[in-house]
CSV table of N, CA and C in Angstrom, one decimal:
chain,number,residue,atom,x,y,z
A,29,UNK,N,-7.3,26.6,14.1
A,29,UNK,CA,-6.4,27.8,14.5
A,29,UNK,C,-5.0,27.5,13.9
A,30,UNK,N,-4.5,28.4,13.2
A,30,UNK,CA,-3.2,28.2,12.6
A,30,UNK,C,-2.0,28.6,13.6
A,31,UNK,N,-0.8,28.2,13.3
A,31,UNK,CA,0.3,28.4,14.2
A,31,UNK,C,0.6,29.8,14.5
A,32,UNK,N,0.4,30.7,13.5
A,32,UNK,CA,0.6,32.1,13.7
A,32,UNK,C,-0.3,32.7,14.8
A,33,UNK,N,-1.6,32.3,14.8
A,33,UNK,CA,-2.5,32.7,15.8
A,33,UNK,C,-2.1,32.2,17.2
A,34,UNK,N,-1.7,30.9,17.3
A,34,UNK,CA,-1.2,30.4,18.5
A,34,UNK,C,0.0,31.1,19.0
A,35,UNK,N,1.0,31.4,18.1
A,35,UNK,CA,2.2,32.1,18.5
A,35,UNK,C,1.9,33.5,19.0
A,36,UNK,N,0.9,34.2,18.4
A,36,UNK,CA,0.6,35.5,18.8
A,36,UNK,C,-0.1,35.5,20.2
A,37,UNK,N,-1.0,34.5,20.4
A,37,UNK,CA,-1.6,34.4,21.7
A,37,UNK,C,-0.6,34.1,22.8
A,38,UNK,N,0.4,33.2,22.5
A,38,UNK,CA,1.4,32.9,23.4
A,38,UNK,C,2.2,34.1,23.8
A,39,UNK,N,2.6,34.9,22.7
A,39,UNK,CA,3.4,36.1,22.9
A,39,UNK,C,2.7,37.1,23.7
A,40,UNK,N,1.4,37.3,23.5
A,40,UNK,CA,0.6,38.3,24.2
A,40,UNK,C,0.6,37.9,25.7
A,41,UNK,N,0.4,36.6,26.0
A,41,UNK,CA,0.4,36.1,27.3
A,41,UNK,C,1.7,36.3,28.0
A,42,UNK,N,2.8,36.0,27.3
A,42,UNK,CA,4.1,36.2,27.9
A,42,UNK,C,4.4,37.7,28.2
A,43,UNK,N,4.1,38.5,27.3
A,43,UNK,CA,4.3,40.0,27.5
A,43,UNK,C,3.6,40.4,28.8
A,44,UNK,N,2.3,40.0,28.9
A,44,UNK,CA,1.5,40.4,30.1
A,44,UNK,C,2.0,39.8,31.3
A,45,UNK,N,2.2,38.5,31.3
A,45,UNK,CA,2.6,37.7,32.5
A,45,UNK,C,4.0,38.1,33.0
A,46,UNK,N,4.9,38.2,32.1
A,46,UNK,CA,6.3,38.4,32.5
A,46,UNK,C,6.8,39.9,32.6
A,47,UNK,N,6.0,40.7,31.8
A,47,UNK,CA,6.5,42.1,31.8
A,47,UNK,C,5.4,43.2,32.0
A,48,UNK,N,4.2,42.7,32.3
A,48,UNK,CA,3.0,43.5,32.5
A,48,UNK,C,2.9,44.6,31.4
A,49,UNK,N,3.1,44.1,30.2
A,49,UNK,CA,2.9,44.9,29.0
A,49,UNK,C,1.9,44.2,28.0
A,50,UNK,N,1.3,45.0,27.2
A,50,UNK,CA,0.4,44.5,26.2
A,50,UNK,C,0.9,44.9,24.8
A,51,UNK,N,2.1,44.4,24.5
A,51,UNK,CA,2.7,44.7,23.2
A,51,UNK,C,3.2,43.4,22.6
A,52,UNK,N,3.7,43.5,21.4
A,52,UNK,CA,4.3,42.3,20.7
A,52,UNK,C,5.6,42.7,20.0
A,53,UNK,N,6.6,41.8,20.0
A,53,UNK,CA,7.8,42.0,19.3
A,53,UNK,C,7.4,42.2,17.8
A,54,UNK,N,6.4,41.5,17.3
A,54,UNK,CA,6.1,41.6,15.9
A,54,UNK,C,5.7,43.1,15.5
A,55,UNK,N,5.4,43.9,16.5
A,55,UNK,CA,5.0,45.3,16.2
A,55,UNK,C,6.3,46.1,16.0
A,56,UNK,N,7.4,45.6,16.4
A,56,UNK,CA,8.7,46.3,16.3
A,56,UNK,C,9.3,46.0,14.9
A,57,UNK,N,10.2,46.8,14.5
A,57,UNK,CA,10.9,46.5,13.2
A,57,UNK,C,11.8,45.2,13.4
A,58,UNK,N,11.9,44.4,12.4
A,58,UNK,CA,12.6,43.2,12.5
A,58,UNK,C,14.1,43.4,12.9
A,59,UNK,N,14.6,44.5,12.4
A,59,UNK,CA,16.0,44.8,12.7
A,59,UNK,C,16.3,45.0,14.2
A,60,UNK,N,15.4,45.6,14.8
A,60,UNK,CA,15.5,45.9,16.3
A,60,UNK,C,15.5,44.6,17.1
A,61,UNK,N,14.6,43.7,16.7
A,61,UNK,CA,14.5,42.4,17.4
A,61,UNK,C,15.8,41.5,17.1
A,62,UNK,N,16.3,41.6,15.8
A,62,UNK,CA,17.5,40.9,15.5
A,62,UNK,C,18.7,41.4,16.3
A,63,UNK,N,18.8,42.7,16.3
A,63,UNK,CA,19.9,43.4,17.1
A,63,UNK,C,19.9,42.9,18.5
A,64,UNK,N,18.7,43.0,19.2
A,64,UNK,CA,18.6,42.6,20.6
A,64,UNK,C,19.0,41.1,20.8
A,65,UNK,N,18.5,40.3,19.9
A,65,UNK,CA,18.8,38.8,20.0
A,65,UNK,C,20.3,38.6,19.9
A,66,UNK,N,20.9,39.2,18.9
A,66,UNK,CA,22.3,39.1,18.7
A,66,UNK,C,23.1,39.6,19.9
A,67,UNK,N,22.6,40.7,20.5
A,67,UNK,CA,23.3,41.3,21.6
A,67,UNK,C,23.3,40.2,22.7
A,68,UNK,N,22.2,39.6,23.0
A,68,UNK,CA,22.1,38.6,24.0
A,68,UNK,C,23.0,37.4,23.7
A,69,UNK,N,23.1,37.0,22.4
A,69,UNK,CA,23.9,35.9,22.0
A,69,UNK,C,25.4,36.2,22.2
A,70,UNK,N,25.8,37.5,21.9
A,70,UNK,CA,27.2,37.9,22.1
A,70,UNK,C,27.6,38.0,23.5
A,71,UNK,N,26.7,38.3,24.4
A,71,UNK,CA,27.0,38.3,25.8
A,71,UNK,C,27.1,36.9,26.3
A,72,UNK,N,26.2,36.0,25.9
A,72,UNK,CA,26.2,34.6,26.3
A,72,UNK,C,27.5,33.9,25.8
A,73,UNK,N,28.0,34.3,24.6
A,73,UNK,CA,29.1,33.7,24.0
A,73,UNK,C,30.4,34.4,24.4
A,74,UNK,N,30.4,35.4,25.3
A,74,UNK,CA,31.6,36.1,25.6
A,74,UNK,C,32.7,35.3,26.3
A,75,UNK,N,32.3,34.1,26.8
A,75,UNK,CA,33.3,33.2,27.4
A,75,UNK,C,34.0,32.4,26.3
A,76,UNK,N,33.7,32.6,25.1
A,76,UNK,CA,34.3,31.8,24.0
A,76,UNK,C,33.4,30.6,23.6
A,77,UNK,N,32.3,30.4,24.3
A,77,UNK,CA,31.5,29.2,23.9
A,77,UNK,C,30.0,29.7,24.0
A,78,UNK,N,29.3,29.6,22.8
A,78,UNK,CA,27.9,29.9,22.8
A,78,UNK,C,27.2,28.5,22.9
A,79,UNK,N,27.0,28.1,24.1
A,79,UNK,CA,26.6,26.7,24.4
A,79,UNK,C,25.1,26.4,23.9
A,80,UNK,N,24.8,25.2,23.6
A,80,UNK,CA,23.4,24.8,23.2
A,80,UNK,C,22.4,25.3,24.2
A,81,UNK,N,22.6,25.2,25.5
A,81,UNK,CA,21.6,25.7,26.4
A,81,UNK,C,21.4,27.3,26.3
A,82,UNK,N,22.5,28.0,26.1
A,82,UNK,CA,22.4,29.4,25.9
A,82,UNK,C,21.6,29.8,24.6
A,83,UNK,N,21.9,29.1,23.6
A,83,UNK,CA,21.2,29.3,22.3
A,83,UNK,C,19.8,28.9,22.4
A,84,UNK,N,19.5,27.8,23.1
A,84,UNK,CA,18.1,27.4,23.3
A,84,UNK,C,17.3,28.4,24.1
A,85,UNK,N,18.0,29.0,25.2
A,85,UNK,CA,17.3,30.0,26.0
A,85,UNK,C,16.9,31.2,25.1
A,86,UNK,N,17.9,31.7,24.4
A,86,UNK,CA,17.6,32.9,23.6
A,86,UNK,C,16.6,32.6,22.5
A,87,UNK,N,16.6,31.5,21.8
A,87,UNK,CA,15.6,31.2,20.8
A,87,UNK,C,14.3,31.0,21.5
A,88,UNK,N,14.2,30.3,22.6
A,88,UNK,CA,12.9,30.2,23.3
A,88,UNK,C,12.4,31.5,23.8
A,89,UNK,N,13.2,32.3,24.4
A,89,UNK,CA,12.8,33.6,24.8
A,89,UNK,C,12.2,34.4,23.7
A,90,UNK,N,13.0,34.5,22.6
A,90,UNK,CA,12.5,35.3,21.5
A,90,UNK,C,11.3,34.7,20.9
A,91,UNK,N,11.1,33.4,20.8
A,91,UNK,CA,9.9,32.8,20.2
A,91,UNK,C,8.7,33.1,21.2
A,92,UNK,N,8.9,33.0,22.5
A,92,UNK,CA,7.9,33.2,23.4
A,92,UNK,C,7.3,34.6,23.4
A,93,UNK,N,8.2,35.6,23.1
A,93,UNK,CA,7.8,37.0,23.0
A,93,UNK,C,7.4,37.4,21.6
A,94,UNK,N,7.4,36.5,20.7
A,94,UNK,CA,6.8,36.8,19.4
A,94,UNK,C,7.7,37.1,18.2
A,95,UNK,N,9.0,36.7,18.3
A,95,UNK,CA,9.9,37.0,17.2
A,95,UNK,C,9.5,36.2,16.0
A,96,UNK,N,9.9,36.7,14.8
A,96,UNK,CA,9.5,36.0,13.5
A,96,UNK,C,10.2,34.7,13.4
A,97,UNK,N,9.6,33.8,12.6
A,97,UNK,CA,10.2,32.5,12.3
A,97,UNK,C,11.5,32.7,11.6
A,98,UNK,N,11.6,33.7,10.7
A,98,UNK,CA,12.9,34.0,10.0
A,98,UNK,C,14.0,34.3,11.0
A,99,UNK,N,13.8,35.1,12.0
A,99,UNK,CA,14.8,35.4,13.0
A,99,UNK,C,15.1,34.2,13.8
A,100,UNK,N,14.1,33.4,14.2
A,100,UNK,CA,14.4,32.2,15.0
A,100,UNK,C,15.3,31.2,14.2
A,101,UNK,N,15.0,31.1,12.9
A,101,UNK,CA,15.8,30.2,12.1
A,101,UNK,C,17.2,30.7,12.0
A,102,UNK,N,17.4,32.0,11.8
A,102,UNK,CA,18.7,32.6,11.8
A,102,UNK,C,19.5,32.4,13.1
A,103,UNK,N,18.8,32.5,14.2
A,103,UNK,CA,19.5,32.3,15.5
A,103,UNK,C,19.9,30.9,15.7
A,104,UNK,N,19.3,29.9,15.1
A,104,UNK,CA,19.7,28.5,15.2
A,104,UNK,C,21.1,28.3,14.6
A,105,UNK,N,21.5,29.2,13.7
A,105,UNK,CA,22.8,29.0,13.0
A,105,UNK,C,23.8,30.1,13.4
A,106,UNK,N,23.3,31.1,14.1
A,106,UNK,CA,24.1,32.3,14.4
A,106,UNK,C,25.3,31.9,15.3
A,107,UNK,N,26.5,32.5,15.0
A,107,UNK,CA,27.6,32.3,15.9
A,107,UNK,C,28.2,33.7,16.2
A,108,UNK,N,28.1,34.0,17.5
A,108,UNK,CA,28.7,35.3,17.9
A,108,UNK,C,30.2,35.4,17.8
A,109,UNK,N,30.7,36.6,17.7
A,109,UNK,CA,32.2,36.7,17.6
A,109,UNK,C,32.6,37.8,18.6
A,110,UNK,N,33.9,37.8,18.9
A,110,UNK,CA,34.4,38.7,19.9
A,110,UNK,C,34.3,40.2,19.5
A,111,UNK,N,34.4,40.4,18.2
A,111,UNK,CA,34.4,41.8,17.7
A,111,UNK,C,32.9,42.3,17.5
A,112,UNK,N,32.0,41.4,17.4
A,112,UNK,CA,30.6,41.8,17.1
A,112,UNK,C,29.9,42.6,18.2
A,113,UNK,N,30.2,42.2,19.5
A,113,UNK,CA,29.6,42.9,20.6
A,113,UNK,C,29.8,44.4,20.5
A,114,UNK,N,31.1,44.8,20.3
A,114,UNK,CA,31.4,46.2,20.2
A,114,UNK,C,30.6,46.9,19.0
A,115,UNK,N,30.5,46.2,17.9
A,115,UNK,CA,29.8,46.7,16.7
A,115,UNK,C,28.3,46.8,17.1
A,116,UNK,N,27.8,45.9,17.8
A,116,UNK,CA,26.3,45.9,18.1
A,116,UNK,C,26.1,47.1,19.1
A,117,UNK,N,27.0,47.4,19.9
A,117,UNK,CA,26.8,48.5,20.9
A,117,UNK,C,27.0,49.9,20.2
A,118,UNK,N,27.4,49.9,19.0
A,118,UNK,CA,27.5,51.2,18.3
A,118,UNK,C,26.5,51.2,17.1
A,119,UNK,N,25.7,50.2,17.0
A,119,UNK,CA,24.7,50.1,15.9
A,119,UNK,C,23.6,51.1,16.1
A,120,UNK,N,22.9,51.3,15.0
A,120,UNK,CA,21.8,52.3,15.0
A,120,UNK,C,20.6,51.9,15.9
A,121,UNK,N,20.5,50.6,16.2
A,121,UNK,CA,19.4,50.2,17.1
A,121,UNK,C,19.6,50.4,18.6
A,122,UNK,N,20.8,50.8,18.9
A,122,UNK,CA,21.1,51.0,20.4
A,122,UNK,C,20.3,52.1,20.9
A,123,UNK,N,19.8,53.0,20.1
A,123,UNK,CA,19.0,54.2,20.5
A,123,UNK,C,17.7,53.8,21.3
A,124,UNK,N,17.1,52.6,20.9
A,124,UNK,CA,15.9,52.2,21.6
A,124,UNK,C,16.1,51.5,22.9
A,125,UNK,N,17.3,51.0,23.1
A,125,UNK,CA,17.6,50.2,24.3
A,125,UNK,C,17.6,51.0,25.6
A,126,UNK,N,18.0,52.2,25.6
A,126,UNK,CA,17.9,52.9,26.9
A,126,UNK,C,16.5,52.9,27.5
A,127,UNK,N,15.5,52.7,26.6
A,127,UNK,CA,14.1,52.6,27.1
A,127,UNK,C,13.9,51.2,27.8
A,128,UNK,N,14.7,50.2,27.4
A,128,UNK,CA,14.5,48.9,28.0
A,128,UNK,C,15.9,48.4,28.5
A,129,UNK,N,16.8,49.3,28.9
A,129,UNK,CA,18.1,48.9,29.3
A,129,UNK,C,18.2,47.9,30.4
A,130,UNK,N,17.3,48.1,31.4
A,130,UNK,CA,17.4,47.2,32.6
A,130,UNK,C,16.9,45.7,32.2
A,131,UNK,N,15.9,45.6,31.4
A,131,UNK,CA,15.5,44.3,31.0
A,131,UNK,C,16.5,43.6,30.1
A,132,UNK,N,17.3,44.5,29.4
A,132,UNK,CA,18.4,43.9,28.6
A,132,UNK,C,19.4,43.3,29.5
A,133,UNK,N,19.8,44.0,30.5
A,133,UNK,CA,20.8,43.5,31.5
A,133,UNK,C,20.3,42.2,32.1
A,134,UNK,N,19.0,42.2,32.6
A,134,UNK,CA,18.4,41.1,33.2
A,134,UNK,C,18.4,39.9,32.3
A,135,UNK,N,18.0,40.1,31.0
A,135,UNK,CA,17.9,38.9,30.1
A,135,UNK,C,19.4,38.5,29.7
A,136,UNK,N,20.3,39.4,29.8
A,136,UNK,CA,21.7,39.0,29.5
A,136,UNK,C,22.2,38.1,30.6
A,137,UNK,N,21.8,38.3,31.9
A,137,UNK,CA,22.2,37.4,32.9
A,137,UNK,C,21.5,36.1,32.7
A,138,UNK,N,20.3,36.1,32.3
A,138,UNK,CA,19.5,34.8,32.1
A,138,UNK,C,20.2,34.0,30.9
A,139,UNK,N,20.4,34.7,29.8
A,139,UNK,CA,21.0,34.0,28.6
A,139,UNK,C,22.4,33.5,28.9
A,140,UNK,N,23.2,34.3,29.5
A,140,UNK,CA,24.6,33.9,29.8
A,140,UNK,C,24.7,32.8,30.8
A,141,UNK,N,23.7,32.6,31.7
A,141,UNK,CA,23.8,31.6,32.7
A,141,UNK,C,22.9,30.4,32.4
A,142,UNK,N,22.4,30.4,31.2
A,142,UNK,CA,21.5,29.3,30.8
A,142,UNK,C,22.2,27.9,30.8
A,143,UNK,N,23.5,27.9,30.7
A,143,UNK,CA,24.3,26.7,30.7
A,143,UNK,C,24.6,26.3,32.1
A,144,UNK,N,24.1,27.0,33.1
A,144,UNK,CA,24.3,26.6,34.5
A,144,UNK,C,25.4,27.4,35.2
A,145,UNK,N,26.1,28.2,34.4
A,145,UNK,CA,27.2,29.0,35.0
A,145,UNK,C,27.4,30.3,34.4
A,146,UNK,N,27.5,31.4,35.2
A,146,UNK,CA,27.8,32.7,34.6
A,146,UNK,C,29.4,32.9,34.7
A,147,UNK,N,30.0,32.8,33.6
A,147,UNK,CA,31.5,32.9,33.5
A,147,UNK,C,31.9,34.3,33.7
A,148,UNK,N,33.2,34.5,34.1
A,148,UNK,CA,33.7,35.8,34.4
A,148,UNK,C,33.7,36.7,33.1
A,149,UNK,N,34.0,36.1,31.9
A,149,UNK,CA,34.0,36.8,30.7
A,149,UNK,C,32.5,37.3,30.3
A,150,UNK,N,31.5,36.5,30.7
A,150,UNK,CA,30.1,36.9,30.4
A,150,UNK,C,29.7,38.0,31.4
A,151,UNK,N,30.1,37.9,32.6
A,151,UNK,CA,29.8,39.0,33.6
A,151,UNK,C,30.5,40.3,33.1
A,152,UNK,N,31.7,40.2,32.6
A,152,UNK,CA,32.4,41.4,32.1
A,152,UNK,C,31.7,42.0,30.9
A,153,UNK,N,31.2,41.1,30.0
A,153,UNK,CA,30.4,41.6,28.8
A,153,UNK,C,29.1,42.3,29.3
A,154,UNK,N,28.5,41.7,30.3
A,154,UNK,CA,27.3,42.4,30.8
A,154,UNK,C,27.6,43.7,31.4
A,155,UNK,N,28.7,43.8,32.1
A,155,UNK,CA,29.1,45.1,32.7
A,155,UNK,C,29.4,46.1,31.6
A,156,UNK,N,30.0,45.6,30.5
A,156,UNK,CA,30.3,46.5,29.3
A,156,UNK,C,29.1,47.0,28.7
A,157,UNK,N,28.1,46.1,28.5
A,157,UNK,CA,26.8,46.4,27.9
A,157,UNK,C,26.1,47.5,28.8
A,158,UNK,N,26.1,47.2,30.1
A,158,UNK,CA,25.4,48.1,31.0
A,158,UNK,C,26.0,49.5,30.9
A,159,UNK,N,27.3,49.6,30.9
A,159,UNK,CA,28.0,50.9,30.8
A,159,UNK,C,27.6,51.6,29.6
A,160,UNK,N,27.6,50.9,28.4
A,160,UNK,CA,27.2,51.5,27.2
A,160,UNK,C,25.8,52.0,27.1
A,161,UNK,N,24.9,51.2,27.9
A,161,UNK,CA,23.5,51.6,27.9
A,161,UNK,C,23.1,52.5,29.0
A,162,UNK,N,24.1,52.9,29.8
A,162,UNK,CA,23.8,53.9,30.9
A,162,UNK,C,23.2,53.3,32.1
A,163,UNK,N,23.4,52.0,32.4
A,163,UNK,CA,22.9,51.4,33.6
A,163,UNK,C,24.0,51.4,34.6
A,164,UNK,N,23.7,52.1,35.8
A,164,UNK,CA,24.6,52.2,36.8
A,164,UNK,C,25.0,50.9,37.4
A,165,UNK,N,26.3,50.8,37.9
A,165,UNK,CA,26.8,49.6,38.5
A,165,UNK,C,25.9,49.1,39.7
A,166,UNK,N,25.4,50.0,40.5
A,166,UNK,CA,24.5,49.6,41.6
A,166,UNK,C,23.2,48.9,41.1
A,167,UNK,N,22.7,49.4,40.0
A,167,UNK,CA,21.5,48.8,39.4
A,167,UNK,C,21.9,47.4,38.8
A,168,UNK,N,23.0,47.3,38.2
A,168,UNK,CA,23.4,46.0,37.6
A,168,UNK,C,23.6,45.0,38.8
A,169,UNK,N,24.1,45.4,39.9
A,169,UNK,CA,24.2,44.5,41.1
A,169,UNK,C,22.9,44.1,41.6
A,170,UNK,N,21.9,45.0,41.6
A,170,UNK,CA,20.6,44.6,42.1
A,170,UNK,C,19.9,43.6,41.1
A,171,UNK,N,20.1,43.9,39.8
A,171,UNK,CA,19.5,43.0,38.8
A,171,UNK,C,20.2,41.6,38.9
A,172,UNK,N,21.5,41.5,39.1
A,172,UNK,CA,22.1,40.2,39.3
A,172,UNK,C,21.6,39.5,40.6
A,173,UNK,N,21.4,40.3,41.6
A,173,UNK,CA,20.9,39.7,42.8
A,173,UNK,C,19.5,39.1,42.6
A,174,UNK,N,18.6,39.8,41.9
A,174,UNK,CA,17.3,39.3,41.6
A,174,UNK,C,17.4,38.1,40.7
A,175,UNK,N,18.3,38.1,39.7
A,175,UNK,CA,18.5,36.9,38.9
A,175,UNK,C,18.9,35.7,39.8
A,176,UNK,N,19.9,35.9,40.7
A,176,UNK,CA,20.4,34.8,41.5
A,176,UNK,C,19.3,34.3,42.4
A,177,UNK,N,18.5,35.2,43.0
A,177,UNK,CA,17.4,34.8,43.8
A,177,UNK,C,16.3,34.0,43.1
A,178,UNK,N,16.1,34.4,41.8
A,178,UNK,CA,15.1,33.6,41.0
A,178,UNK,C,15.6,32.2,40.6
A,179,UNK,N,16.9,32.1,40.4
A,179,UNK,CA,17.5,30.8,40.1
A,179,UNK,C,17.3,29.9,41.3
A,180,UNK,N,17.6,30.4,42.5
A,180,UNK,CA,17.4,29.6,43.7
A,180,UNK,C,15.9,29.3,43.9
A,181,UNK,N,15.0,30.2,43.7
A,181,UNK,CA,13.6,30.0,43.8
A,181,UNK,C,13.1,29.0,42.8
A,182,UNK,N,13.6,29.0,41.6
A,182,UNK,CA,13.2,28.0,40.6
A,182,UNK,C,13.6,26.6,41.0
A,183,UNK,N,14.8,26.5,41.6
A,183,UNK,CA,15.2,25.1,42.1
A,183,UNK,C,14.4,24.7,43.2
A,184,UNK,N,14.0,25.6,44.1
A,184,UNK,CA,13.2,25.2,45.3
A,184,UNK,C,11.8,24.9,44.8
A,185,UNK,N,11.2,25.6,43.8
A,185,UNK,CA,9.9,25.4,43.3
A,185,UNK,C,9.9,24.0,42.6
A,186,UNK,N,10.9,23.7,41.8
A,186,UNK,CA,10.9,22.4,41.1
A,186,UNK,C,11.0,21.3,42.1
A,187,UNK,N,11.9,21.4,43.1
A,187,UNK,CA,12.0,20.4,44.1
A,187,UNK,C,10.7,20.1,44.8
A,188,UNK,N,10.0,21.1,45.1
A,188,UNK,CA,8.7,21.0,45.8
A,188,UNK,C,7.6,20.5,44.9
A,189,UNK,N,7.4,21.0,43.8
A,189,UNK,CA,6.3,20.7,42.9
A,189,UNK,C,6.4,19.5,42.1
A,190,UNK,N,7.7,19.2,41.7
A,190,UNK,CA,7.9,18.1,40.8
A,190,UNK,C,8.8,17.0,41.4
A,191,UNK,N,8.8,16.9,42.7
A,191,UNK,CA,9.7,16.0,43.4
A,191,UNK,C,9.5,14.5,43.0
A,192,UNK,N,8.2,14.1,42.8
A,192,UNK,CA,7.9,12.7,42.6
A,192,UNK,C,7.8,12.4,41.1
A,193,UNK,N,8.1,13.3,40.2
A,193,UNK,CA,8.0,13.1,38.8
A,193,UNK,C,6.6,13.0,38.3
A,194,UNK,N,5.7,13.6,39.1
A,194,UNK,CA,4.2,13.5,38.8
A,194,UNK,C,3.8,14.0,37.4
A,195,UNK,N,4.4,15.1,37.0
A,195,UNK,CA,4.0,15.7,35.7
A,195,UNK,C,4.4,14.8,34.6
A,196,UNK,N,5.6,14.3,34.6
A,196,UNK,CA,6.0,13.4,33.5
A,196,UNK,C,5.1,12.1,33.5
A,197,UNK,N,4.9,11.6,34.7
A,197,UNK,CA,4.0,10.4,34.8
A,197,UNK,C,2.6,10.7,34.3
A,198,UNK,N,2.1,11.8,34.6
A,198,UNK,CA,0.7,12.2,34.1
A,198,UNK,C,0.7,12.4,32.6
A,199,UNK,N,1.7,13.0,32.1
A,199,UNK,CA,1.8,13.1,30.6
A,199,UNK,C,1.9,11.8,29.9
A,200,UNK,N,2.7,10.9,30.5
A,200,UNK,CA,2.9,9.6,29.9
A,200,UNK,C,1.5,8.8,29.9
A,201,UNK,N,0.8,9.0,31.0
A,201,UNK,CA,-0.5,8.3,31.1
A,201,UNK,C,-1.5,8.9,30.1
A,202,UNK,N,-1.5,10.2,30.0
A,202,UNK,CA,-2.4,10.9,29.1
A,202,UNK,C,-2.1,10.5,27.7
A,203,UNK,N,-0.9,10.3,27.3
A,203,UNK,CA,-0.6,9.9,26.0
A,203,UNK,C,-1.1,8.5,25.6
A,204,UNK,N,-1.3,7.7,26.7
A,204,UNK,CA,-1.8,6.3,26.5
A,204,UNK,C,-3.3,6.1,26.7
A,205,UNK,N,-4.0,7.2,26.9
A,205,UNK,CA,-5.4,7.1,27.1
A,205,UNK,C,-6.2,6.9,25.8
């Protein structure tokens, strides 16, 4: 089985498990996926720093959902700029985002807080994106609350399931079998 087959299977699983959808990014035009990825990067970098954890989250998210290798490679080097967010919000691809505007806001919270903190400038950028995409402030607040609850739940889950380091120990043992 080649890597493209594995990547497609992974993406199909992610779309179904995380979004209850049976579609792939690869079915969309490359420009739309690039636009969306750069939008997330510009929100995450709105505090003046596009940190390695934020970049890693965006690249991992895009890879998991089926983005092209070309786009992933471009994102490894991409540097957002203060002016670009405004440009992205007036770009031709913004027309498809109202269809997925809430997930855009949700993933903006995830990307921007991947370094462990949601900075005020990042929250401001999310609010700006939400307004441009027609997401009401009350919905943004609910999305942020869900995001915050999930962060807490993830910490709780990790503390309970991986408290003794069992997974790492098991993998180390399996590598030496």
